[in-house]
Coordinates of C-alpha atoms and ligand atoms in Angstrom, one line a residue:
X674 CA 33.7 -45.8 -33.3
X675 CA 33.1 -42.8 -35.5
X676 CA 31.7 -43.5 -39.0
X677 CA 34.1 -43.9 -41.8
X678 CA 34.4 -41.0 -44.2
X679 CA 34.3 -43.5 -47.1
X680 CA 33.9 -47.1 -47.3
X681 CA 33.7 -50.2 -49.7
X682 CA 30.6 -52.5 -49.3
X683 CA 31.1 -55.8 -50.8
X684 CA 28.2 -58.3 -51.5
X685 CA 29.5 -61.7 -50.9
X686 CA 26.2 -63.1 -52.0
X687 CA 26.8 -61.6 -55.5
X688 CA 30.3 -63.3 -55.7
X689 CA 28.6 -66.6 -54.8
X690 CA 25.9 -66.2 -57.4
X691 CA 28.4 -65.3 -60.2
X692 CA 30.5 -68.3 -59.5
X693 CA 27.6 -70.6 -59.6
X694 CA 26.6 -69.0 -62.9
X695 CA 29.8 -69.7 -64.6
X696 CA 30.0 -73.3 -62.9
X697 CA 26.7 -74.2 -64.4
X698 CA 28.1 -73.5 -68.0
X699 CA 30.2 -76.8 -68.0
X700 CA 31.9 -79.6 -65.9
X701 CA 35.1 -77.6 -65.5
X702 CA 36.4 -76.9 -62.1
X703 CA 36.5 -73.3 -61.0
X704 CA 39.8 -71.6 -59.8
X705 CA 38.7 -68.3 -58.2
X706 CA 41.4 -65.7 -59.0
X707 CA 41.8 -63.7 -55.9
X708 CA 45.0 -61.7 -56.7
X709 CA 45.4 -58.0 -55.9
X710 CA 43.4 -58.3 -52.7
X711 CA 40.6 -60.0 -54.7
X712 CA 40.5 -57.4 -57.2
X713 CA 40.2 -54.9 -54.3
X714 CA 37.2 -56.6 -52.6
X715 CA 39.2 -58.2 -49.9
X716 CA 41.3 -61.4 -50.2
X717 CA 40.3 -63.7 -47.2
X718 CA 36.5 -62.9 -47.2
X719 CA 36.1 -63.4 -50.9
X720 CA 38.3 -66.6 -51.0
X721 CA 36.2 -68.2 -48.3
X722 CA 33.0 -67.1 -50.1
X723 CA 34.3 -68.6 -53.2
X724 CA 35.2 -72.0 -51.7
X725 CA 31.8 -72.0 -50.1
X726 CA 30.3 -71.3 -53.5
X727 CA 31.9 -74.2 -55.0
X728 CA 35.3 -73.0 -56.2
X729 CA 37.5 -76.0 -55.9
X730 CA 40.8 -73.8 -56.5
X731 CA 42.1 -70.5 -55.5
X732 CA 44.7 -68.8 -57.7
X733 CA 46.8 -65.7 -56.9
X734 CA 49.6 -63.9 -58.8
X735 CA 52.1 -63.6 -55.9
X736 CA 53.4 -66.2 -53.6
X737 CA 52.8 -64.0 -50.6
X738 CA 49.1 -63.8 -51.6
X739 CA 48.9 -67.6 -51.6
X740 CA 50.7 -67.8 -48.3
X741 CA 48.1 -65.4 -46.8
X742 CA 45.3 -67.7 -47.9
X743 CA 47.1 -70.7 -46.0
X744 CA 47.7 -68.5 -42.9
X745 CA 43.9 -67.8 -42.9
X746 CA 43.3 -71.5 -42.8
X747 CA 42.1 -72.2 -46.4
X748 CA 42.9 -75.8 -47.2
X749 CA 41.8 -75.9 -50.9
X750 CA 44.5 -76.2 -53.7
X751 CA 46.2 -72.7 -54.3
X752 CA 48.1 -71.8 -57.3
X753 CA 50.5 -68.7 -57.5
X754 CA 51.6 -67.9 -61.1
X755 CA 53.9 -65.0 -60.7
X756 CA 56.8 -65.9 -58.7
X757 CA 60.2 -64.3 -59.8
X758 CA 63.4 -66.1 -59.1
X759 CA 64.4 -65.5 -55.5
X760 CA 60.9 -66.1 -54.0
X761 CA 60.8 -68.3 -51.0
X762 CA 60.0 -71.6 -52.7
X763 CA 60.8 -73.6 -49.5
X764 CA 58.1 -72.0 -47.8
X765 CA 55.9 -72.3 -50.9
X766 CA 56.4 -76.2 -50.9
X767 CA 56.0 -76.3 -47.0
X768 CA 52.6 -74.6 -47.3
X769 CA 51.6 -76.8 -50.3
X770 CA 51.4 -74.1 -52.8
X771 CA 51.0 -75.2 -56.4
X772 CA 53.6 -73.3 -58.4
X773 CA 53.6 -72.4 -62.1
X774 CA 56.7 -73.3 -64.1
X775 CA 57.3 -70.8 -66.9
X776 CA 61.2 -70.9 -67.6
X777 CA 64.0 -73.0 -67.0
X778 CA 65.4 -70.9 -64.2
X779 CA 62.4 -71.2 -62.2
X780 CA 62.3 -75.0 -62.7
X781 CA 65.9 -75.1 -61.3
X782 CA 64.8 -72.9 -58.2
X783 CA 61.9 -75.2 -57.5
X784 CA 64.0 -78.3 -57.8
X785 CA 66.7 -76.8 -55.4
X786 CA 63.8 -76.1 -52.9
X787 CA 62.5 -79.5 -53.3
X788 CA 66.0 -80.9 -52.5
X789 CA 66.3 -78.6 -49.4
X790 CA 62.8 -79.4 -48.0
X791 CA 62.4 -83.0 -49.2
X792 CA 58.9 -82.0 -50.5
X793 CA 57.9 -83.1 -53.9
X794 CA 56.7 -79.7 -55.7
X795 CA 53.2 -79.6 -57.4
X796 CA 53.7 -77.7 -60.5
X797 CA 51.6 -76.3 -63.6
X798 CA 53.6 -75.9 -66.8
X799 CA 52.9 -72.4 -68.3
X800 CA 53.0 -72.1 -72.2
X801 CA 53.0 -69.0 -74.1
X802 CA 50.5 -69.4 -77.1
X803 CA 50.2 -65.8 -78.2
X804 CA 49.9 -63.4 -75.2
X805 CA 53.7 -62.9 -75.5
X806 CA 54.1 -62.4 -71.8
X807 CA 54.3 -65.4 -69.3
X808 CA 55.3 -69.1 -70.1
X809 CA 57.4 -71.1 -72.4
X810 CA 58.3 -69.7 -75.8
X811 CA 62.0 -70.1 -77.1
X812 CA 62.9 -72.2 -74.0
X813 CA 60.2 -74.9 -74.9
X814 CA 62.6 -77.5 -76.7
X815 CA 65.3 -77.4 -74.0
X816 CA 62.4 -77.6 -71.4
X817 CA 61.2 -80.8 -73.0
X818 CA 64.4 -82.4 -72.5
X819 CA 65.0 -81.2 -68.8
X820 CA 61.3 -82.0 -67.7
X821 CA 62.0 -85.5 -69.0
X822 CA 65.1 -85.7 -66.8
X823 CA 63.4 -84.7 -63.5
X824 CA 59.8 -85.5 -64.1
X825 CA 59.9 -88.2 -61.4
X826 CA 60.8 -85.5 -58.7
X827 CA 57.7 -83.4 -59.6
X828 CA 54.0 -83.7 -59.3
X829 CA 53.0 -82.2 -62.7
X830 CA 49.6 -81.1 -61.9
X831 CA 48.7 -78.7 -64.5
X832 CA 49.3 -77.5 -68.0
X833 CA 48.2 -74.0 -68.8
X834 CA 48.2 -70.9 -71.0
X835 CA 46.5 -67.4 -71.0
X836 CA 44.4 -65.7 -73.6
X837 CA 45.1 -62.3 -74.8
X838 CA 41.9 -61.7 -76.9
X839 CA 39.2 -63.8 -75.5
X840 CA 37.1 -60.9 -75.1
X841 CA 36.8 -60.2 -78.8
X842 CA 34.0 -62.2 -80.2
X843 CA 34.9 -61.5 -83.9
X844 CA 38.4 -62.6 -83.5
X845 CA 39.7 -66.2 -84.0
X846 CA 43.0 -65.6 -82.0
X847 CA 41.5 -67.5 -79.1
X848 CA 41.0 -70.6 -81.3
X849 CA 44.5 -70.1 -82.7
X850 CA 45.9 -70.1 -79.2
X851 CA 44.0 -73.2 -78.4
X852 CA 45.4 -75.1 -81.4
X853 CA 49.0 -74.1 -80.5
X854 CA 48.0 -75.1 -76.9
X855 CA 47.0 -78.5 -78.1
X856 CA 50.3 -78.9 -80.1
X857 CA 52.3 -78.2 -77.1
X858 CA 50.4 -80.5 -74.8
X859 CA 50.7 -83.4 -77.3
X860 CA 54.5 -82.8 -77.2
X861 CA 54.5 -83.1 -73.6
X862 CA 52.5 -86.2 -73.6
X863 CA 54.9 -87.5 -75.8
X864 CA 57.5 -87.5 -73.0
X865 CA 55.0 -89.6 -71.0
X866 CA 53.9 -86.7 -69.1
X867 CA 50.0 -86.3 -68.6
X868 CA 49.0 -83.3 -66.5
X869 CA 45.6 -83.9 -64.8
X870 CA 44.4 -80.3 -65.0
X871 CA 44.7 -78.5 -68.4
X872 CA 43.6 -74.9 -68.2
X873 CA 43.3 -71.7 -70.2
X874 CA 40.1 -69.8 -69.8
X875 CA 39.9 -66.7 -68.1
X876 CA 36.6 -64.9 -67.4
X877 CA 36.0 -63.9 -71.3
X878 CA 37.0 -67.4 -72.3
X879 CA 34.7 -69.0 -69.7
X880 CA 31.8 -66.8 -71.1
X881 CA 32.5 -66.6 -74.8
X882 CA 34.4 -69.7 -75.5
X883 CA 32.7 -72.9 -74.3
X884 CA 35.5 -75.0 -75.9
X885 CA 38.1 -73.5 -73.8
X886 CA 36.8 -74.7 -70.4
X887 CA 39.0 -77.8 -70.4
X888 CA 39.4 -79.1 -66.7
X889 CA 39.4 -75.8 -65.0
X890 CA 38.4 -72.0 -65.5
X891 CA 40.3 -69.4 -63.8
X892 CA 37.6 -67.0 -63.0
X893 CA 38.5 -63.4 -62.1
X894 CA 36.6 -60.3 -63.1
X895 CA 33.2 -62.1 -63.7
X896 CA 33.4 -63.5 -60.3
X897 CA 33.2 -60.0 -59.1
X898 CA 30.2 -59.3 -61.4
X899 CA 31.9 -57.2 -63.9
X900 CA 32.0 -57.8 -67.7
X901 CA 35.5 -58.5 -69.2
X902 CA 34.7 -55.9 -71.8
X903 CA 31.6 -53.9 -71.9
X904 CA 32.0 -52.9 -75.6
X905 CA 32.5 -56.3 -76.9
X906 CA 30.4 -58.6 -74.6
X907 CA 28.1 -56.1 -73.1
X908 CA 27.6 -55.0 -69.4
X909 CA 27.2 -57.2 -66.3
X910 CA 23.3 -57.4 -66.6
X911 CA 23.5 -58.8 -70.1
X912 CA 25.9 -61.4 -68.9
X913 CA 23.7 -62.3 -65.8
X914 CA 26.5 -61.1 -63.4
X915 CA 25.9 -59.1 -60.3
X916 CA 28.6 -56.5 -59.4
X917 CA 29.9 -57.1 -55.9
X918 CA 31.4 -53.8 -55.0
X919 CA 29.8 -50.6 -54.2
X920 CA 31.5 -47.5 -52.6
X921 CA 30.0 -44.8 -50.3
X922 CA 31.6 -41.6 -49.4
X923 CA 30.5 -38.6 -47.2
X924 CA 29.9 -35.1 -48.2
X925 CA 32.2 -33.0 -46.1
X926 CA 30.4 -29.9 -47.3
X927 CA 27.5 -28.5 -49.5
X928 CA 27.9 -25.0 -50.9
X929 CA 25.8 -22.9 -53.2
X930 CA 27.9 -21.1 -56.0
X931 CA 26.9 -19.1 -59.1
X932 CA 27.2 -20.3 -62.5
X933 CA 30.7 -20.0 -64.0
X934 CA 32.5 -20.8 -60.8
X935 CA 35.8 -22.2 -61.5
X936 CA 36.3 -25.5 -59.4
X937 CA 39.4 -27.2 -58.2
X938 CA 43.1 -27.3 -59.2
X939 CA 43.8 -25.6 -62.6
X940 CA 40.1 -24.1 -62.6
X941 CA 39.3 -26.7 -65.3
X942 CA 35.9 -27.3 -64.0
X943 CA 33.4 -24.7 -64.5
X944 CA 30.0 -24.5 -63.2
X945 CA 27.1 -24.3 -66.0
X946 CA 24.4 -22.9 -63.6
X947 CA 23.7 -21.6 -60.2
X948 CA 24.0 -24.8 -58.3
X949 CA 24.9 -26.6 -55.1
X950 CA 28.4 -28.4 -55.0
X951 CA 29.0 -31.4 -52.9
X952 CA 32.4 -31.8 -51.6
X953 CA 33.1 -35.7 -51.4
X954 CA 35.5 -37.3 -49.1
X955 CA 37.1 -39.4 -51.6
X956 CA 40.0 -38.7 -53.9
X957 CA 42.9 -40.2 -56.1
X958 CA 44.7 -41.6 -53.1
X959 CA 41.6 -43.6 -52.3
X960 CA 41.7 -44.8 -55.9
X961 CA 39.5 -42.5 -57.9
X962 CA 41.1 -41.8 -61.2
X963 CA 42.4 -38.1 -61.2
X964 CA 41.8 -38.1 -65.0
X965 CA 37.9 -39.0 -64.7
X966 CA 35.9 -36.5 -66.7
X967 CA 32.4 -35.3 -65.7
X968 CA 30.7 -38.3 -67.2
X969 CA 31.4 -40.0 -63.7
X970 CA 30.4 -38.7 -60.4
X971 CA 28.1 -39.9 -57.4
X972 CA 24.5 -40.3 -56.7
X973 CA 22.5 -38.9 -53.9
X974 CA 19.1 -40.8 -53.4
X975 CA 19.2 -42.0 -56.9
X976 CA 19.9 -38.6 -58.6
X977 CA 23.2 -38.4 -60.4
X978 CA 25.7 -35.6 -59.5
X979 CA 28.6 -35.3 -61.9
X980 CA 32.2 -34.5 -61.3
X981 CA 33.1 -30.9 -61.6
X982 CA 36.9 -30.0 -62.1
X983 CA 39.7 -32.3 -61.3
X984 CA 39.7 -35.1 -58.6
X985 CA 42.0 -34.1 -55.7
X986 CA 44.1 -36.3 -53.4
X987 CA 41.5 -36.8 -50.7
X988 CA 38.4 -35.3 -52.2
X989 CA 36.4 -34.5 -55.2
X990 CA 33.4 -32.1 -56.3
X991 CA 30.2 -32.9 -57.8
X992 CA 27.3 -30.8 -58.9
X993 CA 24.3 -31.8 -56.8
X994 CA 22.0 -29.4 -58.7
X995 CA 20.4 -26.3 -57.4
X996 CA 17.4 -28.1 -55.7
X997 CA 19.3 -30.8 -54.0
X998 CA 18.5 -31.4 -50.3
X999 CA 21.9 -33.2 -49.6
X1000 CA 23.5 -32.3 -46.4
X1001 CA 27.1 -32.3 -45.1
X1002 CA 27.7 -35.4 -43.2
X1003 CA 25.4 -37.5 -45.5
X1004 CA 26.7 -40.4 -47.7
X1005 CA 26.6 -40.5 -51.4
X1006 CA 27.0 -43.4 -53.7
X1007 CA 30.3 -43.3 -55.5
X1008 CA 30.1 -46.7 -57.2
X1009 CA 26.7 -48.6 -56.9
X1010 CA 23.3 -49.6 -58.2
X1011 CA 21.5 -46.5 -58.0
X1012 CA 24.3 -44.5 -59.4
X1013 CA 27.7 -44.9 -61.5
X1014 CA 29.2 -48.2 -62.0
X1015 CA 32.8 -49.2 -62.2
X1016 CA 32.4 -49.3 -65.9
X1017 CA 31.1 -45.7 -65.8
X1018 CA 34.2 -44.6 -63.8
X1019 CA 36.5 -46.7 -66.4
X1020 CA 35.0 -45.0 -69.3
X1021 CA 35.4 -41.6 -67.7
X1022 CA 39.0 -42.2 -67.1
X1023 CA 39.8 -44.1 -70.3
X1024 CA 40.6 -47.4 -68.5
X1025 CA 38.9 -50.7 -67.7
X1026 CA 36.7 -51.7 -64.7
X1027 CA 39.6 -54.1 -63.6
X1028 CA 41.7 -50.9 -62.8
X1029 CA 39.0 -49.2 -61.1
X1030 CA 38.2 -51.8 -58.6
X1031 CA 41.8 -53.1 -57.9
X1032 CA 43.0 -49.6 -57.1
X1033 CA 40.5 -48.8 -54.5
X1034 CA 42.8 -48.1 -51.7
X1035 CA 42.9 -50.4 -48.7
X1036 CA 42.7 -47.3 -46.3
X1037 CA 38.9 -47.5 -47.2
X1038 CA 37.4 -50.1 -44.8
X1039 CA 35.5 -53.1 -46.6
X1040 CA 32.0 -53.9 -45.1
X1041 CA 30.7 -57.4 -46.1
X1042 CA 27.3 -58.5 -46.7
X1043 CA 26.9 -62.3 -46.3
Ligands
PLP153 C1 44.0 -62.5 -63.7 C2 44.3 -63.7 -64.4 C3 43.0 -64.5 -64.6 C4 41.6 -63.8 -64.5 O1 41.3 -63.0 -65.6 P1 39.8 -62.4 -65.6 O2 39.9 -61.7 -67.0 O3 39.8 -61.4 -64.5 O4 38.8 -63.5 -65.4 C5 43.3 -65.7 -65.2 N1 44.5 -66.3 -65.4 C6 45.6 -65.5 -64.9 C7 46.8 -66.1 -65.3 C8 45.5 -64.2 -64.6 O5 46.5 -63.5 -64.3

């Protein structure tokens, strides 16, 4: 087989280490969030690693992601929280997927699926405590009446909410969300309903708000070794996290050009010296952000080579420096320890590390280190 022109390396040992770090902070169970192909790292390999490292739960946004975990033979509890009306809830129940209930319409669809299949649904009630996105808000009072009518037909496993600003250490918004969360939980308990697993914390909550752990932490970005917010919480290293993803791509060509050469579409990149340019086999169709500026780039043997001009669809151009010994056919590091990080790429493109890793295209093979 020919060598890949670009590939993603995933260090599963880093993922295990990051999970153990967060698990050591409290007695809360860990739900490993593996939505979006495990933030671009690869759904099944990451899920298996997370379970081996001690995560008791797996969590996905979509039902199809949860079903893929079951199809791969994973037996731990799996929760899917973004299931629009019309999803195949019969199949969800047959495959023992925990479902989030965030609206009356969804509750009725799940009850109907239960009637058809004869299976008692395992549900987690989601309340909207300040994110103003998922969960019960204005339907809460009618929901309390309805859930009281149907509670015997359900296994009410969880009660949960999601934080909007847990990465902001100076904000008391998370504490306010937790206060409302408790009020709503009390109202539910007033109906004689006591969910076993109350959960709220994402990575930022887990790392910065110990009081938010409750019975379970839904761990996403930190499991992949990245900081939820580098400006507010500091980079990975400061948090004791090890980034799991690195990316290598081949140089398709190396060419010497004079100073003031205009590079790429629109000619917006201009060389500031006589130099050697590296043409890298990775572009925006592979997930590199087109709008990244020259604060990002690649590294070759530990030397940084910055982007020149716009990222193209399948390639980009970097300034290797006049004395570079890099050759066509060699690999450079696009993301990795000896070069630029996902955070560097995020800053260069005005986005966040989450968006960088989740957008790395599936056409790049993933290579796993165990
Ligand atoms: C994505 C997600 C998480 C994980 O968030 P991180 O910031 O990556 O830790 C937790 N809970 C829900 C509901 C999510 O959608």
